[in-house]
PDB file of C-alpha atoms in Angstrom:
ATOM      1  CA  MET A   1     -22.974  -6.478   0.622  1.00 69.00           C
ATOM      2  CA  SER A   2     -20.739  -4.497   2.960  1.00 93.00           C
ATOM      3  CA  LEU A   3     -17.199  -3.129   3.125  1.00 98.00           C
ATOM      4  CA  SER A   4     -14.274  -4.482   5.142  1.00 98.00           C
ATOM      5  CA  ILE A   5     -11.715  -1.898   6.289  1.00 98.00           C
ATOM      6  CA  ILE A   6      -8.247  -3.088   7.275  1.00 98.00           C
ATOM      7  CA  ILE A   7      -6.177  -0.805   9.539  1.00 98.00           C
ATOM      8  CA  PRO A   8      -2.731  -2.010  10.605  1.00 98.00           C
ATOM      9  CA  PHE A   9      -0.890   0.182  13.106  1.00 98.00           C
ATOM     10  CA  LEU A  10       2.076   0.430  15.435  1.00 98.00           C
ATOM     11  CA  ASN A  11       2.282   2.885  18.349  1.00 98.00           C
ATOM     12  CA  GLU A  12      -0.338   5.223  16.846  1.00 98.00           C
ATOM     13  CA  GLY A  13      -2.008   6.110  20.154  1.00 97.00           C
ATOM     14  CA  VAL A  14      -5.004   8.413  19.934  1.00 98.00           C
ATOM     15  CA  ASN A  15      -4.751   8.505  16.134  1.00 98.00           C
ATOM     16  CA  VAL A  16      -6.500   5.156  16.005  1.00 98.00           C
ATOM     17  CA  GLU A  17      -9.544   6.504  17.830  1.00 98.00           C
ATOM     18  CA  LYS A  18      -9.617   9.642  15.680  1.00 98.00           C
ATOM     19  CA  THR A  19      -9.573   7.534  12.535  1.00 98.00           C
ATOM     20  CA  LEU A  20     -12.346   5.247  13.789  1.00 98.00           C
ATOM     21  CA  SER A  21     -14.457   8.212  14.858  1.00 98.00           C
ATOM     22  CA  SER A  22     -14.092   9.725  11.398  1.00 98.00           C
ATOM     23  CA  ILE A  23     -15.055   6.455   9.704  1.00 98.00           C
ATOM     24  CA  PHE A  24     -18.146   5.756  11.768  1.00 98.00           C
ATOM     25  CA  SER A  25     -19.410   9.335  11.677  1.00 98.00           C
ATOM     26  CA  THR A  26     -19.410   9.380   7.872  1.00 98.00           C
ATOM     27  CA  VAL A  27     -20.429   5.898   6.686  1.00 98.00           C
ATOM     28  CA  THR A  28     -24.093   5.243   5.958  1.00 96.00           C
ATOM     29  CA  GLY A  29     -23.982   1.440   5.773  1.00 95.00           C
ATOM     30  CA  ASP A  30     -22.610  -1.382   7.863  1.00 94.00           C
ATOM     31  CA  VAL A  31     -18.835  -1.681   7.667  1.00 97.00           C
ATOM     32  CA  GLU A  32     -16.475  -4.218   9.158  1.00 98.00           C
ATOM     33  CA  VAL A  33     -13.257  -2.792  10.618  1.00 98.00           C
ATOM     34  CA  VAL A  34     -10.300  -5.052  11.342  1.00 98.00           C
ATOM     35  CA  LEU A  35      -7.664  -3.420  13.548  1.00 98.00           C
ATOM     36  CA  ILE A  36      -4.273  -5.117  13.511  1.00 98.00           C
ATOM     37  CA  ASN A  37      -1.925  -3.975  16.252  1.00 98.00           C
ATOM     38  CA  ASP A  38       1.570  -4.850  15.054  1.00 98.00           C
ATOM     39  CA  ALA A  39       3.068  -5.348  18.548  1.00 97.00           C
ATOM     40  CA  SER A  40       2.730  -1.776  19.809  1.00 98.00           C
ATOM     41  CA  ASP A  41       4.690  -1.083  23.000  1.00 96.00           C
ATOM     42  CA  ASP A  42       3.264   2.331  23.953  1.00 96.00           C
ATOM     43  CA  ASP A  43       0.760   0.959  26.524  1.00 95.00           C
ATOM     44  CA  PHE A  44      -2.206   2.660  24.832  1.00 97.00           C
ATOM     45  CA  VAL A  45      -5.664   1.118  25.393  1.00 97.00           C
ATOM     46  CA  TYR A  46      -6.174  -0.104  21.834  1.00 98.00           C
ATOM     47  CA  GLU A  47      -8.320  -3.107  22.736  1.00 97.00           C
ATOM     48  CA  SER A  48     -10.715  -0.896  24.678  1.00 98.00           C
ATOM     49  CA  ILE A  49     -11.030   1.451  21.697  1.00 98.00           C
ATOM     50  CA  ALA A  50     -11.663  -1.509  19.397  1.00 98.00           C
ATOM     51  CA  LYS A  51     -14.476  -2.733  21.647  1.00 98.00           C
ATOM     52  CA  GLN A  52     -15.986   0.753  21.796  1.00 97.00           C
ATOM     53  CA  TYR A  53     -16.301   0.827  17.996  1.00 98.00           C
ATOM     54  CA  HIS A  54     -17.152  -2.896  17.651  1.00 97.00           C
ATOM     55  CA  CYS A  55     -14.044  -3.646  15.608  1.00 98.00           C
ATOM     56  CA  GLU A  56     -12.320  -6.959  15.210  1.00 98.00           C
ATOM     57  CA  TYR A  57      -9.025  -6.591  17.055  1.00 98.00           C
ATOM     58  CA  ILE A  58      -5.842  -8.549  16.464  1.00 98.00           C
ATOM     59  CA  ARG A  59      -2.643  -7.978  18.425  1.00 98.00           C
ATOM     60  CA  ASN A  60       0.561  -9.476  17.043  1.00 98.00           C
ATOM     61  CA  SER A  61       2.959 -10.809  19.671  1.00 97.00           C
ATOM     62  CA  PHE A  62       5.877  -9.593  17.545  1.00 97.00           C
ATOM     63  CA  ARG A  63       6.235  -7.148  14.683  1.00 97.00           C
ATOM     64  CA  ILE A  64       5.445  -8.671  11.288  1.00 97.00           C
ATOM     65  CA  GLY A  65       5.315  -5.467   9.235  1.00 96.00           C
ATOM     66  CA  VAL A  66       2.584  -3.567   7.435  1.00 97.00           C
ATOM     67  CA  ALA A  67       2.570  -5.811   4.345  1.00 97.00           C
ATOM     68  CA  ALA A  68       2.009  -8.983   6.367  1.00 98.00           C
ATOM     69  CA  CYS A  69      -0.609  -7.198   8.499  1.00 98.00           C
ATOM     70  CA  ARG A  70      -2.499  -6.150   5.393  1.00 98.00           C
ATOM     71  CA  ASP A  71      -2.411  -9.691   4.013  1.00 98.00           C
ATOM     72  CA  LEU A  72      -3.683 -11.002   7.342  1.00 98.00           C
ATOM     73  CA  GLY A  73      -6.487  -8.449   7.312  1.00 98.00           C
ATOM     74  CA  VAL A  74      -7.606  -9.493   3.848  1.00 98.00           C
ATOM     75  CA  LYS A  75      -7.755 -13.134   4.963  1.00 98.00           C
ATOM     76  CA  LEU A  76      -9.937 -12.117   7.907  1.00 98.00           C
ATOM     77  CA  ALA A  77     -12.196  -9.834   5.849  1.00 98.00           C
ATOM     78  CA  SER A  78     -15.785 -11.069   5.616  1.00 97.00           C
ATOM     79  CA  ASN A  79     -16.623  -9.034   2.520  1.00 97.00           C
ATOM     80  CA  GLU A  80     -15.535  -8.995  -1.093  1.00 97.00           C
ATOM     81  CA  ALA A  81     -15.008  -5.217  -1.072  1.00 98.00           C
ATOM     82  CA  VAL A  82     -11.923  -4.338   0.988  1.00 98.00           C
ATOM     83  CA  MET A  83     -10.240  -1.065   1.911  1.00 98.00           C
ATOM     84  CA  PHE A  84      -6.782  -0.414   3.360  1.00 98.00           C
ATOM     85  CA  LEU A  85      -6.323   2.623   5.584  1.00 98.00           C
ATOM     86  CA  ASP A  86      -3.505   3.964   7.711  1.00 98.00           C
ATOM     87  CA  ALA A  87      -4.374   4.736  11.333  1.00 98.00           C
ATOM     88  CA  HIS A  88      -4.202   8.536  10.891  1.00 98.00           C
ATOM     89  CA  MET A  89      -6.907   9.280   8.319  1.00 98.00           C
ATOM     90  CA  GLN A  90      -9.903  11.591   8.141  1.00 98.00           C
ATOM     91  CA  PHE A  91     -13.058  11.442   6.009  1.00 98.00           C
ATOM     92  CA  PHE A  92     -15.031  14.489   4.898  1.00 98.00           C
ATOM     93  CA  GLN A  93     -17.922  13.050   2.856  1.00 97.00           C
ATOM     94  CA  THR A  94     -20.976  11.300   4.250  1.00 98.00           C
ATOM     95  CA  GLY A  95     -21.831   8.042   2.505  1.00 98.00           C
ATOM     96  CA  TRP A  96     -18.418   7.478   0.957  1.00 98.00           C
ATOM     97  CA  ASP A  97     -18.693   3.771   1.766  1.00 98.00           C
ATOM     98  CA  LYS A  98     -21.505   3.345  -0.754  1.00 97.00           C
ATOM     99  CA  LEU A  99     -19.328   4.903  -3.450  1.00 97.00           C
ATOM    100  CA  VAL A 100     -16.450   2.552  -2.643  1.00 98.00           C
ATOM    101  CA  LEU A 101     -18.721  -0.494  -2.729  1.00 97.00           C
ATOM    102  CA  GLU A 102     -20.230   0.495  -6.065  1.00 97.00           C
ATOM    103  CA  ARG A 103     -16.910   1.103  -7.789  1.00 97.00           C
ATOM    104  CA  VAL A 104     -15.088  -1.940  -6.404  1.00 97.00           C
ATOM    105  CA  LEU A 105     -17.885  -4.341  -7.297  1.00 95.00           C
ATOM    106  CA  HIS A 106     -18.315  -2.763 -10.736  1.00 96.00           C
ATOM    107  CA  GLU A 107     -14.582  -2.955 -11.586  1.00 97.00           C
ATOM    108  CA  PRO A 108     -13.269  -6.112  -9.898  1.00 97.00           C
ATOM    109  CA  ASN A 109      -9.851  -5.960 -11.611  1.00 98.00           C
ATOM    110  CA  THR A 110      -9.059  -2.411 -10.522  1.00 98.00           C
ATOM    111  CA  ILE A 111      -7.220  -1.194  -7.425  1.00 98.00           C
ATOM    112  CA  PHE A 112      -8.469   2.264  -6.479  1.00 98.00           C
ATOM    113  CA  CYS A 113      -6.868   5.032  -4.451  1.00 98.00           C
ATOM    114  CA  ALA A 114      -8.651   8.088  -3.108  1.00 98.00           C
ATOM    115  CA  ARG A 115      -7.552  11.681  -3.555  1.00 97.00           C
ATOM    116  CA  SER A 116      -5.124  12.406  -0.730  1.00 98.00           C
ATOM    117  CA  VAL A 117      -5.638  15.542   1.361  1.00 98.00           C
ATOM    118  CA  TYR A 118      -2.585  16.752   3.294  1.00 97.00           C
ATOM    119  CA  LEU A 119      -3.225  17.022   7.050  1.00 98.00           C
ATOM    120  CA  ASN A 120      -0.679  18.495   9.461  1.00 97.00           C
ATOM    121  CA  LEU A 121       0.142  16.965  12.835  1.00 96.00           C
ATOM    122  CA  ASN A 122      -2.863  18.769  14.350  1.00 96.00           C
ATOM    123  CA  TRP A 123      -5.163  17.068  11.827  1.00 97.00           C
ATOM    124  CA  GLU A 124      -5.759  20.354  10.028  1.00 97.00           C
ATOM    125  CA  VAL A 125      -6.057  20.525   6.246  1.00 97.00           C
ATOM    126  CA  VAL A 126      -3.044  22.249   4.699  1.00 97.00           C
ATOM    127  CA  SER A 127      -4.947  24.410   2.254  1.00 92.00           C
ATOM    128  CA  ASP A 128      -2.034  25.295  -0.018  1.00 93.00           C
ATOM    129  CA  ALA A 129      -0.952  21.680  -0.492  1.00 94.00           C
ATOM    130  CA  PRO A 130      -2.315  20.096  -3.701  1.00 93.00           C
ATOM    131  CA  GLN A 131      -4.364  16.939  -3.429  1.00 94.00           C
ATOM    132  CA  GLY A 132      -2.553  13.797  -4.488  1.00 96.00           C
ATOM    133  CA  CYS A 133      -4.220  11.972  -7.382  1.00 96.00           C
ATOM    134  CA  GLY A 134      -2.224   8.775  -7.338  1.00 97.00           C
ATOM    135  CA  ALA A 135       1.447   8.608  -8.222  1.00 96.00           C
ATOM    136  CA  PHE A 136       3.985   7.504 -10.807  1.00 95.00           C
ATOM    137  CA  ILE A 137       7.497   6.067 -10.702  1.00 92.00           C
ATOM    138  CA  PRO A 138       9.790   8.323 -12.772  1.00 90.00           C
ATOM    139  CA  PHE A 139      12.560   5.690 -12.865  1.00 81.00           C
ATOM    140  CA  ASP A 140      15.080   8.382 -13.710  1.00 71.00           C
ATOM    141  CA  ASN A 141      17.618   7.346 -11.090  1.00 67.00           C
ATOM    142  CA  VAL A 142      18.696   3.777 -10.510  1.00 61.00           C
ATOM    143  CA  GLN A 143      19.574   4.701  -6.923  1.00 61.00           C
ATOM    144  CA  ASP A 144      15.893   4.988  -6.025  1.00 66.00           C
ATOM    145  CA  PHE A 145      14.272   3.163  -8.881  1.00 68.00           C
ATOM    146  CA  LEU A 146      10.963   2.631  -7.104  1.00 78.00           C
ATOM    147  CA  ALA A 147      10.629   6.143  -5.657  1.00 87.00           C
ATOM    148  CA  THR A 148       7.271   7.739  -6.406  1.00 91.00           C
ATOM    149  CA  LYS A 149       6.081  11.220  -7.302  1.00 93.00           C
ATOM    150  CA  TRP A 150       2.566  12.530  -6.827  1.00 95.00           C
ATOM    151  CA  LEU A 151       0.181  13.079  -9.687  1.00 95.00           C
ATOM    152  CA  VAL A 152      -1.687  16.312  -9.001  1.00 91.00           C
ATOM    153  CA  ASN A 153      -4.071  16.163 -11.952  1.00 89.00           C
ATOM    154  CA  PRO A 154      -6.282  13.169 -12.771  1.00 86.00           C
ATOM    155  CA  THR A 155      -6.075  11.526 -16.168  1.00 89.00           C
ATOM    156  CA  ASP A 156      -9.090  11.481 -18.485  1.00 91.00           C
ATOM    157  CA  ASP A 157     -10.093   7.932 -17.524  1.00 94.00           C
ATOM    158  CA  HIS A 158      -8.684   8.291 -13.986  1.00 96.00           C
ATOM    159  CA  SER A 159      -6.126   5.527 -14.550  1.00 97.00           C
ATOM    160  CA  VAL A 160      -2.946   5.986 -12.520  1.00 97.00           C
ATOM    161  CA  PRO A 161       0.360   4.109 -12.783  1.00 96.00           C
ATOM    162  CA  CYS A 162       0.705   3.683  -9.018  1.00 97.00           C
ATOM    163  CA  ILE A 163      -1.676   3.947  -6.081  1.00 97.00           C
ATOM    164  CA  PHE A 164      -0.609   6.273  -3.288  1.00 97.00           C
ATOM    165  CA  GLY A 165      -2.011   8.065  -0.243  1.00 96.00           C
ATOM    166  CA  ALA A 166      -2.880   5.116   2.057  1.00 97.00           C
ATOM    167  CA  ALA A 167      -6.595   4.846   1.171  1.00 98.00           C
ATOM    168  CA  TYR A 168      -6.921   1.905  -1.231  1.00 98.00           C
ATOM    169  CA  CYS A 169      -9.932  -0.222  -2.127  1.00 98.00           C
ATOM    170  CA  PHE A 170     -10.232  -3.358  -4.202  1.00 98.00           C
ATOM    171  CA  ASN A 171     -11.911  -6.685  -4.744  1.00 98.00           C
ATOM    172  CA  LYS A 172     -10.691  -9.310  -2.272  1.00 98.00           C
ATOM    173  CA  SER A 173     -10.575 -12.054  -4.894  1.00 98.00           C
ATOM    174  CA  PHE A 174      -8.453  -9.919  -7.216  1.00 98.00           C
ATOM    175  CA  TYR A 175      -6.028  -9.076  -4.413  1.00 98.00           C
ATOM    176  CA  GLU A 176      -5.637 -12.731  -3.525  1.00 98.00           C
ATOM    177  CA  GLN A 177      -5.261 -13.686  -7.168  1.00 97.00           C
ATOM    178  CA  LEU A 178      -2.370 -11.215  -7.427  1.00 98.00           C
ATOM    179  CA  GLY A 179      -0.674 -12.796  -4.417  1.00 97.00           C
ATOM    180  CA  GLY A 180      -1.203  -9.806  -2.136  1.00 97.00           C
ATOM    181  CA  LEU A 181       1.946  -8.402  -0.569  1.00 98.00           C
ATOM    182  CA  SER A 182       3.584 -11.709   0.257  1.00 96.00           C
ATOM    183  CA  GLY A 183       7.378 -11.460   0.210  1.00 95.00           C
ATOM    184  CA  LEU A 184       7.701  -7.861   1.400  1.00 96.00           C
ATOM    185  CA  LEU A 185       9.335  -7.340   4.777  1.00 94.00           C
ATOM    186  CA  GLN A 186       8.337  -4.805   7.442  1.00 91.00           C
ATOM    187  CA  TRP A 187       7.736  -1.584   5.491  1.00 88.00           C
ATOM    188  CA  GLY A 188       8.087  -0.126   2.009  1.00 91.00           C
ATOM    189  CA  GLY A 189       7.095  -1.003  -1.540  1.00 94.00           C
ATOM    190  CA  ASP A 190       3.462  -2.026  -0.965  1.00 96.00           C
ATOM    191  CA  GLU A 191       2.036   0.438  -3.475  1.00 97.00           C
ATOM    192  CA  GLN A 192       4.606  -0.258  -6.171  1.00 96.00           C
ATOM    193  CA  PHE A 193       4.268  -4.027  -5.821  1.00 97.00           C
ATOM    194  CA  LEU A 194       0.469  -4.095  -6.015  1.00 98.00           C
ATOM    195  CA  SER A 195       0.371  -1.544  -8.821  1.00 98.00           C
ATOM    196  CA  ALA A 196       2.906  -3.426 -10.925  1.00 97.00           C
ATOM    197  CA  LYS A 197       1.119  -6.742 -10.496  1.00 98.00           C
ATOM    198  CA  ALA A 198      -2.287  -5.277 -11.351  1.00 98.00           C
ATOM    199  CA  PHE A 199      -0.846  -3.754 -14.548  1.00 98.00           C
ATOM    200  CA  MET A 200       1.027  -6.913 -15.544  1.00 98.00           C
ATOM    201  CA  PHE A 201      -2.118  -9.003 -14.990  1.00 98.00           C
ATOM    202  CA  GLY A 202      -4.087  -6.792 -17.359  1.00 98.00           C
ATOM    203  CA  GLY A 203      -6.019  -4.908 -14.690  1.00 98.00           C
ATOM    204  CA  ARG A 204      -5.375  -1.334 -13.704  1.00 97.00           C
ATOM    205  CA  CYS A 205      -4.995   1.161 -10.892  1.00 98.00           C
ATOM    206  CA  ALA A 206      -7.327   4.125 -10.844  1.00 98.00           C
ATOM    207  CA  LEU A 207      -8.138   7.260  -8.902  1.00 98.00           C
ATOM    208  CA  LEU A 208     -11.467   7.224  -7.097  1.00 98.00           C
ATOM    209  CA  HIS A 209     -11.775  10.874  -8.000  1.00 96.00           C
ATOM    210  CA  GLU A 210     -15.044  11.483  -6.152  1.00 97.00           C
ATOM    211  CA  LEU A 211     -13.489  10.579  -2.790  1.00 98.00           C
ATOM    212  CA  SER A 212     -11.001  12.734  -0.879  1.00 98.00           C
ATOM    213  CA  VAL A 213      -9.424  11.361   2.307  1.00 98.00           C
ATOM    214  CA  GLY A 214      -7.243  13.277   4.742  1.00 98.00           C
ATOM    215  CA  HIS A 215      -3.899  11.752   5.665  1.00 98.00           C
ATOM    216  CA  VAL A 216      -1.602  13.023   8.424  1.00 98.00           C
ATOM    217  CA  TYR A 217       1.784  13.289   6.705  1.00 96.00           C
ATOM    218  CA  ARG A 218       4.754  13.276   9.047  1.00 92.00           C
ATOM    219  CA  GLU A 219       8.515  13.051   8.938  1.00 88.00           C
ATOM    220  CA  ILE A 220       9.014  11.239  12.259  1.00 91.00           C
ATOM    221  CA  TYR A 221       7.364   7.863  12.815  1.00 91.00           C
ATOM    222  CA  PRO A 222       6.379   6.280  16.147  1.00 90.00           C
ATOM    223  CA  TYR A 223       8.365   3.169  15.243  1.00 91.00           C
ATOM    224  CA  GLU A 224      11.701   2.231  13.726  1.00 88.00           C
ATOM    225  CA  CYS A 225      12.012   1.809   9.957  1.00 86.00           C
ATOM    226  CA  SER A 226      14.787  -0.412   8.662  1.00 87.00           C
ATOM    227  CA  GLN A 227      16.523   1.027   5.611  1.00 85.00           C
ATOM    228  CA  THR A 228      17.995  -2.409   4.937  1.00 87.00           C
ATOM    229  CA  LEU A 229      14.552  -4.012   4.714  1.00 90.00           C
ATOM    230  CA  ASN A 230      13.201  -1.131   2.649  1.00 89.00           C
ATOM    231  CA  VAL A 231      16.017  -1.624   0.135  1.00 88.00           C
ATOM    232  CA  TYR A 232      15.454  -5.373   0.214  1.00 91.00           C
ATOM    233  CA  ASN A 233      11.809  -4.853  -0.735  1.00 93.00           C
ATOM    234  CA  GLN A 234      12.850  -2.849  -3.791  1.00 91.00           C
ATOM    235  CA  LEU A 235      15.274  -5.587  -4.795  1.00 91.00           C
ATOM    236  CA  TYR A 236      12.640  -8.251  -4.180  1.00 95.00           C
ATOM    237  CA  ILE A 237      10.083  -6.527  -6.410  1.00 95.00           C
ATOM    238  CA  ALA A 238      12.609  -6.151  -9.211  1.00 93.00           C
ATOM    239  CA  SER A 239      13.672  -9.783  -8.770  1.00 95.00           C
ATOM    240  CA  VAL A 240      10.316 -11.567  -8.823  1.00 97.00           C
ATOM    241  CA  LEU A 241       8.474  -9.599 -11.517  1.00 96.00           C
ATOM    242  CA  GLN A 242      10.835 -10.142 -14.436  1.00 95.00           C
ATOM    243  CA  PRO A 243      12.969 -12.916 -15.933  1.00 96.00           C
ATOM    244  CA  LYS A 244      16.164 -13.699 -14.066  1.00 95.00           C
ATOM    245  CA  ALA A 245      18.567 -12.105 -16.553  1.00 96.00           C
ATOM    246  CA  LEU A 246      16.686  -8.795 -16.544  1.00 94.00           C
ATOM    247  CA  ALA A 247      16.217  -8.969 -12.787  1.00 93.00           C
ATOM    248  CA  ASP A 248      19.906  -9.600 -12.125  1.00 92.00           C
ATOM    249  CA  HIS A 249      20.904  -6.729 -14.394  1.00 90.00           C
ATOM    250  CA  MET A 250      18.587  -4.266 -12.631  1.00 89.00           C
ATOM    251  CA  VAL A 251      19.517  -5.463  -9.153  1.00 89.00           C
ATOM    252  CA  ASN A 252      23.256  -5.289  -9.856  1.00 88.00           C
ATOM    253  CA  ARG A 253      22.949  -1.777 -11.280  1.00 86.00           C
ATOM    254  CA  PHE A 254      21.157  -0.727  -8.122  1.00 83.00           C
ATOM    255  CA  LEU A 255      23.592  -2.424  -5.758  1.00 82.00           C
ATOM    256  CA  ASN A 256      26.581  -0.921  -7.532  1.00 80.00           C
ATOM    257  CA  SER A 257      25.203   2.615  -7.274  1.00 76.00           C
ATOM    258  CA  VAL A 258      23.974   2.733  -3.678  1.00 72.00           C
ATOM    259  CA  ASN A 259      26.000   2.758  -0.480  1.00 68.00           C
ATOM    260  CA  GLN A 260      25.235   0.783   2.666  1.00 62.00           C
ATOM    261  CA  VAL A 261      23.182  -1.968   1.043  1.00 72.00           C
ATOM    262  CA  GLU A 262      25.245  -4.958   2.126  1.00 74.00           C
ATOM    263  CA  GLY A 263      22.559  -6.120   4.526  1.00 86.00           C
ATOM    264  CA  ALA A 264      19.953  -6.039   1.753  1.00 85.00           C
ATOM    265  CA  ARG A 265      22.321  -7.824  -0.624  1.00 84.00           C
ATOM    266  CA  ASP A 266      22.989 -10.555   1.936  1.00 89.00           C
ATOM    267  CA  LEU A 267      19.288 -10.953   2.654  1.00 90.00           C
ATOM    268  CA  LEU A 268      18.502 -11.289  -1.038  1.00 90.00           C
ATOM    269  CA  ASP A 269      21.227 -13.927  -1.380  1.00 90.00           C
ATOM    270  CA  ASN A 270      19.861 -15.844   1.602  1.00 93.00           C
ATOM    271  CA  MET A 271      16.353 -15.747   0.103  1.00 93.00           C
ATOM    272  CA  ARG A 272      17.535 -16.880  -3.342  1.00 92.00           C
ATOM    273  CA  GLU A 273      15.453 -20.055  -3.514  1.00 95.00           C
ATOM    274  CA  GLU A 274      12.310 -18.332  -2.267  1.00 95.00           C
ATOM    275  CA  VAL A 275      12.793 -15.455  -4.713  1.00 95.00           C
ATOM    276  CA  GLN A 276      13.204 -17.898  -7.598  1.00 96.00           C
ATOM    277  CA  ALA A 277      10.035 -19.748  -6.615  1.00 96.00           C
ATOM    278  CA  HIS A 278       8.096 -16.474  -6.377  1.00 96.00           C
ATOM    279  CA  ARG A 279       9.441 -15.365  -9.773  1.00 97.00           C
ATOM    280  CA  GLU A 280       8.238 -18.569 -11.415  1.00 96.00           C
ATOM    281  CA  TYR A 281       4.853 -18.193  -9.765  1.00 96.00           C
ATOM    282  CA  TYR A 282       4.294 -14.574 -10.758  1.00 96.00           C
ATOM    283  CA  LEU A 283       5.551 -14.863 -14.310  1.00 96.00           C
ATOM    284  CA  SER A 284       3.269 -17.850 -14.864  1.00 96.00           C
ATOM    285  CA  PHE A 285       0.184 -15.617 -14.857  1.00 96.00           C
ATOM    286  CA  LEU A 286       1.314 -11.967 -14.842  1.00 97.00           C
ATOM    287  CA  ASN A 287       1.834 -12.119 -18.583  1.00 95.00           C
ATOM    288  CA  LYS A 288      -0.436  -9.511 -20.128  1.00 97.00           C
ATOM    289  CA  HIS A 289       2.305  -6.885 -19.734  1.00 98.00           C
ATOM    290  CA  SER A 290       5.918  -7.020 -18.587  1.00 97.00           C
ATOM    291  CA  PHE A 291       7.539  -5.232 -15.648  1.00 95.00           C
ATOM    292  CA  GLU A 292       9.563  -3.285 -18.216  1.00 93.00           C
ATOM    293  CA  GLU A 293       6.301  -2.094 -19.783  1.00 96.00           C
ATOM    294  CA  PHE A 294       5.030  -1.136 -16.325  1.00 95.00           C
ATOM    295  CA  LEU A 295       8.078   1.088 -15.749  1.00 92.00           C
ATOM    296  CA  ALA A 296       7.741   2.584 -19.240  1.00 92.00           C
ATOM    297  CA  TYR A 297       4.084   3.374 -18.523  1.00 95.00           C
ATOM    298  CA  ASN A 298       5.166   5.168 -15.358  1.00 94.00           C
ATOM    299  CA  THR A 299       7.938   7.168 -16.991  1.00 90.00           C
ATOM    300  CA  SER A 300       5.498   8.393 -19.656  1.00 91.00           C
ATOM    301  CA  PHE A 301       3.994  10.566 -16.905  1.00 90.00           C
ATOM    302  CA  SER A 302       7.307  12.379 -16.408  1.00 83.00           C
ATOM    303  CA  ALA A 303       6.891  14.360 -19.624  1.00 70.00           C
TER     304      ALA A 303
END
């Protein structure tokens, strides 16, 4: 049994090679890496790098977004144990792949995240920055009701309300059973969506506390991020994971409190039939806990 690593990227340049070098210099078993180039236009030699590291390489002819890239990667994965990574990550521990395999196969209904180590733009560890140990959604402001805050201390059983940090591992069958990230557009909300669905199903999210992974955190991205689509994703999550009356109430509260969301509102209206179909699908089997209980679980970490 091996591990499949899915790395979507857009205009990451040399970061892709640095990430691959870090992976292959620290794993002790065979791993499959699927690189998904989401229509980069920076003329970097990504295919050559993929061949150098014997990765499967997919290049999208147009941008489909990180959520769709991740779903595509899971479909292509040859192994039951799957890991998502961003294309600007660094590993410090030799043999971490064996740990991931063991935990994912032992807990098939758990989505794990690693401890997140803050790297600056020079890929140096920021020593005074605390390691992220997953996250929670405080839900204290309807204007950003799916905003996350870091957990800096692990819980006793390492359960976390929300994965965070861009190093996630899970069982492929569980991911597909949850419906993956289908419905999200371009960027934003992946962690909240997966975490909510795992909780509502009766599974959990947990910190893989033995594994620390460096992540280059940055304020400027090498691609455009649509605020309209980011807002839409928040509205979509709220709409499909709870009954219509509760969903409409939450969505309307949000729309009435936030400026410049007309594009997201219009998109949600245009997707009404699809959203309704997705709601019926999710609520047919995500019935161990409600979305309201998921948010309450998150806010309990605010104390």
